[in-house]
Structures are given as structure tokens and as C-alpha cells.
PDB file of C-alpha atoms (C1' of nucleotides) in Angstrom:
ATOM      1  CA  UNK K   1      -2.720 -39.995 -45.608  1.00  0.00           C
ATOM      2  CA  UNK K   2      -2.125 -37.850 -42.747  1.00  0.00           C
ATOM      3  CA  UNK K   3       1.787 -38.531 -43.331  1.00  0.00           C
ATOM      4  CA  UNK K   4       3.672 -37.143 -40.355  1.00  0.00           C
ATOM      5  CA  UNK K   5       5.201 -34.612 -42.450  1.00  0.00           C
ATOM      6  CA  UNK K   6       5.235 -31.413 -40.090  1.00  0.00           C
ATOM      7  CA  UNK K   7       2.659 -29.905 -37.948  1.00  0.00           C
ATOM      8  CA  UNK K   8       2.615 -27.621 -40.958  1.00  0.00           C
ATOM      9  CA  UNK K   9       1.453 -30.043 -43.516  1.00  0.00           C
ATOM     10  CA  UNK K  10      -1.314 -30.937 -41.058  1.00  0.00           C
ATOM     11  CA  UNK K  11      -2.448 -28.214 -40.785  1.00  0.00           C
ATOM     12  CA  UNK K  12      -2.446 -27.335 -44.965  1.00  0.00           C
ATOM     13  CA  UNK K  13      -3.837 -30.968 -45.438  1.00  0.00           C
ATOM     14  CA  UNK K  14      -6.804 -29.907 -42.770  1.00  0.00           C
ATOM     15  CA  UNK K  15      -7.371 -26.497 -44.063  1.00  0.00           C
ATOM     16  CA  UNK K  16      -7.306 -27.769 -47.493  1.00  0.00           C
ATOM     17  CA  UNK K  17     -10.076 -30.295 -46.520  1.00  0.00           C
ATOM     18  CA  UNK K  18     -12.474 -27.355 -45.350  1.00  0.00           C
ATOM     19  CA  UNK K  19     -15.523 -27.889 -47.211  1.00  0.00           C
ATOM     20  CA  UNK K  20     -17.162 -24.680 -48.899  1.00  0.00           C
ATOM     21  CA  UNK K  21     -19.939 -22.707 -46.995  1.00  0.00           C
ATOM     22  CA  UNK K  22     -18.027 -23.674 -43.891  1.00  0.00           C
ATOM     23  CA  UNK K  23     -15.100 -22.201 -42.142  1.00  0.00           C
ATOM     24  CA  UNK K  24     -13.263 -22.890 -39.236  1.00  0.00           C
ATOM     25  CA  UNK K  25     -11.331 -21.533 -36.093  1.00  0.00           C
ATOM     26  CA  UNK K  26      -7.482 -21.606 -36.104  1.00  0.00           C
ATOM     27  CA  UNK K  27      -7.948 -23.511 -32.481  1.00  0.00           C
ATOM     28  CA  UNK K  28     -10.466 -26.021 -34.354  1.00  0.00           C
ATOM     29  CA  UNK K  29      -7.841 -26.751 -36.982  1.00  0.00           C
ATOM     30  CA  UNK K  30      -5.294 -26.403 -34.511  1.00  0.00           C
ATOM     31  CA  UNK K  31      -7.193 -29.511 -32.662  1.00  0.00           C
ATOM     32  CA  UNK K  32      -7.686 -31.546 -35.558  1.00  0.00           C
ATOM     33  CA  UNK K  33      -4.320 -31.055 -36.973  1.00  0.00           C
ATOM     34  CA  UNK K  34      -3.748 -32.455 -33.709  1.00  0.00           C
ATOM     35  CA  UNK K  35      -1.253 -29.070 -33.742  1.00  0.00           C
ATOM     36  CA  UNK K  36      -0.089 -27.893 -30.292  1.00  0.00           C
ATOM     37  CA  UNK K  37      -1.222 -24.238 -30.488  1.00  0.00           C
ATOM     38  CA  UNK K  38      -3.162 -22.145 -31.999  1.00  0.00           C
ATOM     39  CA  UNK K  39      -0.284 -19.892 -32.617  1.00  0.00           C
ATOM     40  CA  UNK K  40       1.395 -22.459 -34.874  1.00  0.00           C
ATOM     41  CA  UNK K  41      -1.503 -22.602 -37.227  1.00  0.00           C
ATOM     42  CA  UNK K  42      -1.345 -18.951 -38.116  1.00  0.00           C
ATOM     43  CA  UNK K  43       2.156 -19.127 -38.610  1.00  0.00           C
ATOM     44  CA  UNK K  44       1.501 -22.098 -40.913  1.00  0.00           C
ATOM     45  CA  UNK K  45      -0.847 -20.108 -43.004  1.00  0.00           C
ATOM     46  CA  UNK K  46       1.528 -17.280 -43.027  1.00  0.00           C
ATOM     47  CA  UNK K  47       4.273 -18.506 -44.912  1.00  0.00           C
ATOM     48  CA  UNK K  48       1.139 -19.995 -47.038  1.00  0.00           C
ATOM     49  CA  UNK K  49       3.383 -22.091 -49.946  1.00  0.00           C
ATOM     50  CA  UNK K  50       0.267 -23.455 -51.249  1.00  0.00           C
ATOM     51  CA  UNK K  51      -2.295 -20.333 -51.269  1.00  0.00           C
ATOM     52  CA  UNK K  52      -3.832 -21.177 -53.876  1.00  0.00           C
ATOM     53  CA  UNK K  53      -4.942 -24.716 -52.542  1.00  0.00           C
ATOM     54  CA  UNK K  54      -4.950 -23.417 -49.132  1.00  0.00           C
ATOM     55  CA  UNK K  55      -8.150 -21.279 -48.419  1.00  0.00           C
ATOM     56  CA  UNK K  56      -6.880 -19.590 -45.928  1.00  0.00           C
ATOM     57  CA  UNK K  57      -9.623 -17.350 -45.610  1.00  0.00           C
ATOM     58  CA  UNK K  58     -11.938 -20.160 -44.802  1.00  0.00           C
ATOM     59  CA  UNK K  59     -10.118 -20.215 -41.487  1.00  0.00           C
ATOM     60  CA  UNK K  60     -11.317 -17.433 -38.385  1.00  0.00           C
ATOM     61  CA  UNK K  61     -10.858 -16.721 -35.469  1.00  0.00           C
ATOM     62  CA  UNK K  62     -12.883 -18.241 -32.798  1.00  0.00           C
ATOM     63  CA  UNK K  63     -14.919 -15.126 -32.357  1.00  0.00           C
ATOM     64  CA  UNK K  64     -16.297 -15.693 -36.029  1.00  0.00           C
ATOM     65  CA  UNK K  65     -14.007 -12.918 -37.092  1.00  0.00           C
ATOM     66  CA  UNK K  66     -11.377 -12.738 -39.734  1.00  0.00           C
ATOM     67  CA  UNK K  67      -7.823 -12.496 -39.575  1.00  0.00           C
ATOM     68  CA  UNK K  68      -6.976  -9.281 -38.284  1.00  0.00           C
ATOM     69  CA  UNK K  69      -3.747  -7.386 -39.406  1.00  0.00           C
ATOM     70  CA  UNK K  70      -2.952  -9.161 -42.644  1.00  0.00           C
ATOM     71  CA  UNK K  71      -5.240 -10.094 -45.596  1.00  0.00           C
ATOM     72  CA  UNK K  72      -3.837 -12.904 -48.192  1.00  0.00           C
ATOM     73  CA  UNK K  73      -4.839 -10.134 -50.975  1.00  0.00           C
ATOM     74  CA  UNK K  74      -6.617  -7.539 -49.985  1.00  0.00           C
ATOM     75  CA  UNK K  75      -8.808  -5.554 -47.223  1.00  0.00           C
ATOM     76  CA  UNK K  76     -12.108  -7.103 -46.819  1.00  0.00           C
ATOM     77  CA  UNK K  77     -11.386  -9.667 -49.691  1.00  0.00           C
ATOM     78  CA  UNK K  78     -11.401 -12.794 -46.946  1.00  0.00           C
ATOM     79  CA  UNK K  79     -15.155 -11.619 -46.081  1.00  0.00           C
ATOM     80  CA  UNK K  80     -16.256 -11.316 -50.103  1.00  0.00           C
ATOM     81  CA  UNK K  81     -14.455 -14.828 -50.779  1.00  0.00           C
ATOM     82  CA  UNK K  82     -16.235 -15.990 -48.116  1.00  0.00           C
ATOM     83  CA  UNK K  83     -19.509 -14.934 -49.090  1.00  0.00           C
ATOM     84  CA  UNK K  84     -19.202 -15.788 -52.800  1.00  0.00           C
ATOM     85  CA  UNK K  85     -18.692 -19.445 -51.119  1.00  0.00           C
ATOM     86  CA  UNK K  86     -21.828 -19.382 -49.058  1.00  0.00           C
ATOM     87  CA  UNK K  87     -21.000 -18.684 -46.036  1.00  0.00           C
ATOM     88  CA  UNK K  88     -23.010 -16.806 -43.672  1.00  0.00           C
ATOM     89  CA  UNK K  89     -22.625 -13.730 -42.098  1.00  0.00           C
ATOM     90  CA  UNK K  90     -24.341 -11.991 -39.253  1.00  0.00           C
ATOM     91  CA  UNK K  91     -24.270  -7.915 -38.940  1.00  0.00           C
ATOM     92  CA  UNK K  92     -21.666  -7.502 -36.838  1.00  0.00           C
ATOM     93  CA  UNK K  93     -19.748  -8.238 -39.628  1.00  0.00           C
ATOM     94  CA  UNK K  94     -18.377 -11.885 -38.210  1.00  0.00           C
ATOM     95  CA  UNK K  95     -19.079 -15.388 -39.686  1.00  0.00           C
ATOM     96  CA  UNK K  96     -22.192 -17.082 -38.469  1.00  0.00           C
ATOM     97  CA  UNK K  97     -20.676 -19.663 -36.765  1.00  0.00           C
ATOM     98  CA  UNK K  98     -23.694 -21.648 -35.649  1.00  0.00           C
ATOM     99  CA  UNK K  99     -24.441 -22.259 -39.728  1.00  0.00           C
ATOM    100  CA  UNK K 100     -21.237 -21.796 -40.809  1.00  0.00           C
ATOM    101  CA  UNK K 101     -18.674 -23.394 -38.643  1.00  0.00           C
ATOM    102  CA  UNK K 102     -17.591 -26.887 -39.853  1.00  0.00           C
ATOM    103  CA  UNK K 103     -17.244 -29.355 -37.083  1.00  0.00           C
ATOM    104  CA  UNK K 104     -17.705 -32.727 -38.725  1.00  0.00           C
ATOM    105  CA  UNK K 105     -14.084 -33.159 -39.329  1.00  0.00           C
ATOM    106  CA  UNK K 106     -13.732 -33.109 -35.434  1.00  0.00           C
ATOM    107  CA  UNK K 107     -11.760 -36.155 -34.627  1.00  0.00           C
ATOM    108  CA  UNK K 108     -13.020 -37.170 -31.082  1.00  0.00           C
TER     109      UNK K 108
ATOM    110  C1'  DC T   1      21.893 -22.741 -27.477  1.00  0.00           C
ATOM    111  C1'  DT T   2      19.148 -18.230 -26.190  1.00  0.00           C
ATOM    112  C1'  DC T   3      15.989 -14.444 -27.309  1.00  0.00           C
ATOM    113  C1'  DT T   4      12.210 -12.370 -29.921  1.00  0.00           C
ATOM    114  C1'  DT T   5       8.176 -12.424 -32.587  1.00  0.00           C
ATOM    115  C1'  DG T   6       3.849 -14.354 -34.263  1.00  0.00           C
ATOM    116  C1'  DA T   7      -2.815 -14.761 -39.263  1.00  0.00           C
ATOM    117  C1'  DC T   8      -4.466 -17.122 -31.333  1.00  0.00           C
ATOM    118  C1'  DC T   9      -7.417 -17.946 -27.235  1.00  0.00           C
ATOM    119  C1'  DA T  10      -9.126 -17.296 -22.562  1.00  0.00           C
ATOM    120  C1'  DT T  11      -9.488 -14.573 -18.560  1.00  0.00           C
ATOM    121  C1'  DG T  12      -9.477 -10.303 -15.874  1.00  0.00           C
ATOM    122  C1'  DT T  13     -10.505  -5.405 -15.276  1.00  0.00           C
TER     123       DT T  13
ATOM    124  C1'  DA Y   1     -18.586  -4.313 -24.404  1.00  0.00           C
ATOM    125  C1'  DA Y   2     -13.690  -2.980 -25.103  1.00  0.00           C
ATOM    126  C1'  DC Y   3      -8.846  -3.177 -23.708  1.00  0.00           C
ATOM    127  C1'  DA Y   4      -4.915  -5.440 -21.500  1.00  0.00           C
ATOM    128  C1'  DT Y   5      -2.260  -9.503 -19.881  1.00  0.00           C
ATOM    129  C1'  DG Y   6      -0.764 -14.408 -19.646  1.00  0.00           C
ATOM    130  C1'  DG Y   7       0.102 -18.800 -21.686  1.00  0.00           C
ATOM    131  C1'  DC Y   8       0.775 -21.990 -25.298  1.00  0.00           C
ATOM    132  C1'  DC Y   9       4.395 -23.774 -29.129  1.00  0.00           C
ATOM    133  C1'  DA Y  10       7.402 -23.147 -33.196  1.00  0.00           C
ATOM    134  C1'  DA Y  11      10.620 -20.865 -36.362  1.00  0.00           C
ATOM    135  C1'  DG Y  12      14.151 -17.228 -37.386  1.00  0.00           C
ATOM    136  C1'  DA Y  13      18.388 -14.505 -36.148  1.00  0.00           C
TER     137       DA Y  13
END
DNA sequence: CTCTTGACCATGT
DNA sequence: AACATGGCCAAGA
């Protein structure tokens, strides 16, 4: 497993292995994907060749919000997907991160 | 090879 | 608290 393909199918493997209930930041995956930036995972997820393995909307931003700019299929969709799975969020409209935000796959 | 843009994050004002 | 800037790395033209 864990193939060095590209930083890119790190990054799908990781997001891929997001449990549901739980999301996590683009800098968390970013880490664990042991991907250089941030700014690499985004792009990863924006050419998104496998959306519909890759729940993309189970990755936010390190705020607890979602993506801003571009939704994978709608407005607001990310946040109703996200619910549906269980995840929590507070009322200022951002993911609960202290309940929600999955850190076991941190790899020291 | 060089330049620009990008689903980010942290810091400063 | 909200807005603006800098820095990081990679892919496309």
C-alpha cells in the first residue's frame, strides 16, 4: 500500500480512507499524505478523477469551514453531505472540529 | 526553462 | 472579528 505513485494518489488514497462522521483539514491530509503543501492537496481534489470514491467534501479547511469558491455539485451540498454522514456542526455554520475532526490516522 | 495560478494556512493590521 | 499579505509546492502554458 501506500505505493509511491504521486503526491496525488496519496493524497486520494488518504482522503479516501476518511472514515464517516469525521472530516479533515487539507493541512491534516496534507501531513499524512506526507504532501508538501497544503496547496497541493486542493489541487489534487480539483482535478478529482475519482469523485465518486473521493469524498472530497469530507475534507475542510482548518477553520472547520468548507471549501470556499467551488462546490463538487452544488452550493451548500458539501455541508448537507456532511450532515447526512454524521458529522457535526456548530452555528456558525463550520464543522465541529473537536467531535468531528479525524486525527487517528495521524502518522507520528 | 520561466511565469502564473491555485479547493491553503498563519500572521499582521 | 474581518481583511490583506506572505510563504509553501506543483502543474499548465
Amino acid at each position: 500500500m501506500q505505493k509511491t505513485t504521486n503526491s496525488y494518489g496519496r493524497i486520494y488514497d488518504v482522503v479516501k480512507h476518511i472514515p464517516e462522521g469525521k472530516v479533515m483539514t487539507y493541512g491534516q491530509v496534507a501531513r499524512i499524505a506526507n504532501v508538501a503543501t497544503p496547496r497541493v492537496v486542493g489541487f489534487a481534489l480539483h482535478v478529482n478523477p475519482d469523485e465518486q470514491h473521493i469524498p472530497c467534501h469530507r475534507v475542510v479547511f482548518a477553520d472547520g469551514s468548507l471549501t470556499q469558491g467551488y462546490a463538487f455539485g452544488g452550493e451548500g451540498v458539501q455541508k448537507e453531505r456532511l450532515l447526512k454522514e454524521g458529522v457535526v456542526f456548530t452555528q456558525k455554520g463550520k464543522v465541529d472540529l473537536e467531535n468531528s475532526l479525524c486525527r487517528t490516522l495521524s502518522n507520528s
